[in-house]
Structures are given as C-alpha cells and as structure tokens.
C-alpha cells in the first residue's frame, strides 16, 4: 500500500465509530448533521455530480464537522462524503455502510459504487485500465483540513477494499457503459 493511501486509511480510522465531540458537562455526544426522512434513489450520474460538489467547494476534512450544500448536511469525513454522494438520510460510518449496500464482484464496479475497508471508504468513478484492476476514486481523507480528491489507486490498494453497490442506485445506461476511461 503506498504511503499516501496509508495516510488516508489512518486518517479515516476513527470513522469506524461515529465521530464524537466532548461535551462541556463530560459525556461524549455524537456529531449530528441534519437528516432526511429516507435514503433517496440516486442515479449514477447524480453520485458523480454530488461528489464533485465537495471537490469544487474544497470542503475541508474533519471527523467532527458537517458541511451543508444543495445536497444536504453531512459529516466531512470519508463515510460522510460517501453518504452525501449516495443521498443517504444521514452520515453513516464505514462500519454501517453495508446496511444500505450490497457487495458486488470487483470487475462489476460501476460509477457511483464504493470501495470500503473497515476504516476507509471511497467512491468509485471509473477504471483507469482495461484490465479493471486500477480504479479511479474520489475520497475524503485527512489530515484535518484537506479537501476531497480524485486519484487512481493501485491494484494492490484496491484489492484491500470490498466493492459495494448502494441498494437505491438508479442505473444510467450511458454512464454504466463508460466505466473505463
């Protein structure tokens, strides 16, 4: 695993459990961002638009902050970023994303799917190679203050992650056919 990805994984480790902020009176409280009534049906092209919004806005990474834009109010860490891209009711953690998604074969990844490790999550954008081994992903990693990025992962890095598909994804036929690029 290259050093840059290792730093990303370590930075997102705390999202294994929901981020917490110490209350003045002692007990820890979850950082709460606004919620919606239901997880939305989100098209693959919408996941791209939604995730691009945080890249364009250079939303700073934090496990204890929320960001609100036209797409909602979500925690600004890796799983909050994926929750926003998918249009979930609230910011999930890396350990609860599987509750709204299904594992898929790695070779079947399409734009808007995810690659999730027990302590980091990234949005799949496309394959960088025809062999479908090196994904291009969008991810929100630390350290604090860094904006989300789009980058190519090595096959070795990708193989450490579980491919997931959001249960309420709506297929875009043109987008699904252009998954390599």
XYZ file of C-alpha atoms in Angstrom:
181
model
C 0.000 0.000 0.000
C 1.548 3.332 -0.941
C 2.241 5.948 1.728
C -0.431 8.391 0.562
C -3.170 5.750 0.752
C -1.865 4.540 4.131
C -2.175 8.086 5.489
C -5.737 8.252 4.118
C -6.675 4.977 5.770
C -5.183 6.001 9.095
C -6.897 9.384 8.948
C -10.293 7.815 8.373
C -9.828 5.121 11.024
C -11.852 6.945 13.636
C -14.945 6.756 11.416
C -15.195 3.090 12.295
C -17.440 4.503 15.002
C -19.369 7.745 14.634
C -17.204 10.769 15.399
C -17.652 12.286 18.797
C -17.184 15.654 20.388
C -16.579 16.095 24.092
C -19.481 17.895 25.727
C -18.732 20.532 28.338
C -20.528 18.505 31.010
C -18.479 15.358 30.409
C -20.149 12.623 28.344
C -19.289 12.322 24.676
C -22.002 13.171 22.150
C -22.213 12.175 18.503
C -21.646 14.901 15.975
C -25.089 15.292 14.467
C -25.641 16.580 10.971
C -29.122 17.179 9.579
C -31.049 14.157 8.350
C -33.679 13.477 5.724
C -36.704 11.213 6.054
C -35.477 8.437 3.755
C -32.465 7.337 1.746
C -33.059 8.688 -1.738
C -32.923 6.835 -5.026
C -29.811 8.307 -6.614
C -28.678 7.801 -10.195
C -25.083 7.007 -11.008
C -24.715 10.385 -12.736
C -26.101 12.104 -9.627
C -23.440 10.417 -7.456
C -20.842 11.991 -9.738
C -22.443 15.440 -9.547
C -22.951 15.256 -5.801
C -19.371 14.093 -5.111
C -17.930 16.705 -7.499
C -19.673 19.430 -5.479
C -17.375 18.838 -2.492
C -14.307 18.740 -4.739
C -15.348 22.076 -6.269
C -16.097 23.592 -2.866
C -12.845 22.172 -1.421
C -14.722 21.005 1.676
C -12.157 20.551 4.466
C -11.831 17.110 6.043
C -12.922 16.737 9.654
C -14.394 13.904 11.644
C -16.213 16.388 13.845
C -17.729 18.838 11.380
C -20.665 18.907 8.998
C -20.983 20.575 5.614
C -24.271 21.766 4.135
C -24.864 22.439 0.465
C -27.664 21.806 -2.052
C -27.338 18.059 -1.419
C -27.788 18.096 2.350
C -25.800 18.277 5.544
C -23.174 15.560 6.075
C -20.135 14.825 8.226
C -16.952 15.795 6.376
C -15.012 12.534 6.571
C -14.768 9.579 4.176
C -18.044 7.877 5.091
C -19.898 11.198 5.344
C -18.661 12.018 1.841
C -19.935 8.684 0.504
C -23.232 9.148 2.382
C -23.655 12.531 0.699
C -22.822 11.152 -2.767
C -25.394 8.380 -2.331
C -28.059 10.663 -0.804
C -28.418 8.791 2.478
C -30.619 10.009 5.323
C -27.552 10.774 7.448
C -23.802 10.320 7.583
C -23.085 6.650 8.075
C -19.825 5.212 9.337
C -17.548 2.837 7.453
C -18.885 0.021 9.633
C -22.554 0.747 8.756
C -22.375 1.458 5.013
C -23.021 -2.243 4.332
C -26.522 -1.766 5.798
C -27.560 0.234 2.701
C -25.403 -1.538 0.113
C -24.640 -4.948 -1.337
C -21.258 -6.463 -2.114
C -20.587 -6.838 -5.853
C -17.797 -8.525 -7.821
C -14.850 -6.134 -8.203
C -14.901 -6.412 -12.017
C -18.560 -5.285 -11.996
C -17.907 -1.933 -10.279
C -19.698 0.962 -11.959
C -19.525 4.729 -11.354
C -21.195 5.518 -8.045
C -20.311 2.217 -6.377
C -17.923 2.212 -3.424
C -14.759 0.595 -2.188
C -14.922 0.142 1.574
C -12.389 -1.086 4.105
C -13.134 -1.393 7.803
C -11.693 2.100 8.291
C -11.985 3.940 4.968
C -14.458 4.394 2.110
C -14.103 5.817 -1.398
C -16.487 6.444 -4.292
C -15.665 4.516 -7.468
C -15.505 6.765 -10.554
C -14.115 4.562 -13.341
C -11.401 2.085 -14.212
C -8.047 3.548 -15.220
C -7.130 0.386 -17.114
C -8.868 -2.058 -19.446
C -7.947 -4.959 -17.136
C -10.171 -3.389 -14.427
C -7.553 -3.541 -11.705
C -6.755 0.147 -11.045
C -9.778 2.204 -10.016
C -10.078 5.968 -10.115
C -11.819 7.030 -6.912
C -12.987 10.152 -5.145
C -12.244 10.111 -1.454
C -12.164 12.402 1.529
C -9.101 11.753 3.650
C -7.234 13.514 6.397
C -5.362 15.058 7.893
C -7.827 17.644 9.084
C -8.445 20.434 6.626
C -7.618 18.550 3.413
C -10.285 18.699 0.672
C -11.560 15.569 -1.101
C -9.502 14.304 -4.044
C -9.855 12.210 -7.160
C -6.989 9.779 -7.732
C -6.022 6.435 -9.211
C -5.425 3.560 -6.817
C -3.055 0.695 -7.491
C -4.479 -2.796 -7.859
C -2.800 -3.695 -4.562
C -4.628 -0.911 -2.725
C -7.963 -1.676 -4.399
C -7.710 -5.361 -3.509
C -7.760 -4.495 0.196
C -11.264 -2.984 -0.187
C -14.718 -4.530 -0.509
C -16.737 -3.329 -3.523
C -20.248 -2.206 -2.563
C -23.260 -1.032 -4.549
C -25.816 1.296 -2.964
C -29.173 -0.512 -2.768
C -31.095 2.523 -4.109
C -28.852 3.303 -7.074
C -30.649 4.118 -10.318
C -28.859 2.983 -13.453
C -27.787 5.468 -16.134
C -27.228 3.368 -19.262
C -24.763 5.794 -20.887
C -22.731 6.185 -17.676
C -22.622 2.455 -16.927
C -21.168 1.718 -20.367
C -18.377 4.263 -19.901
C -16.918 2.794 -16.697
C -13.422 2.564 -18.217
C -11.746 5.768 -19.244
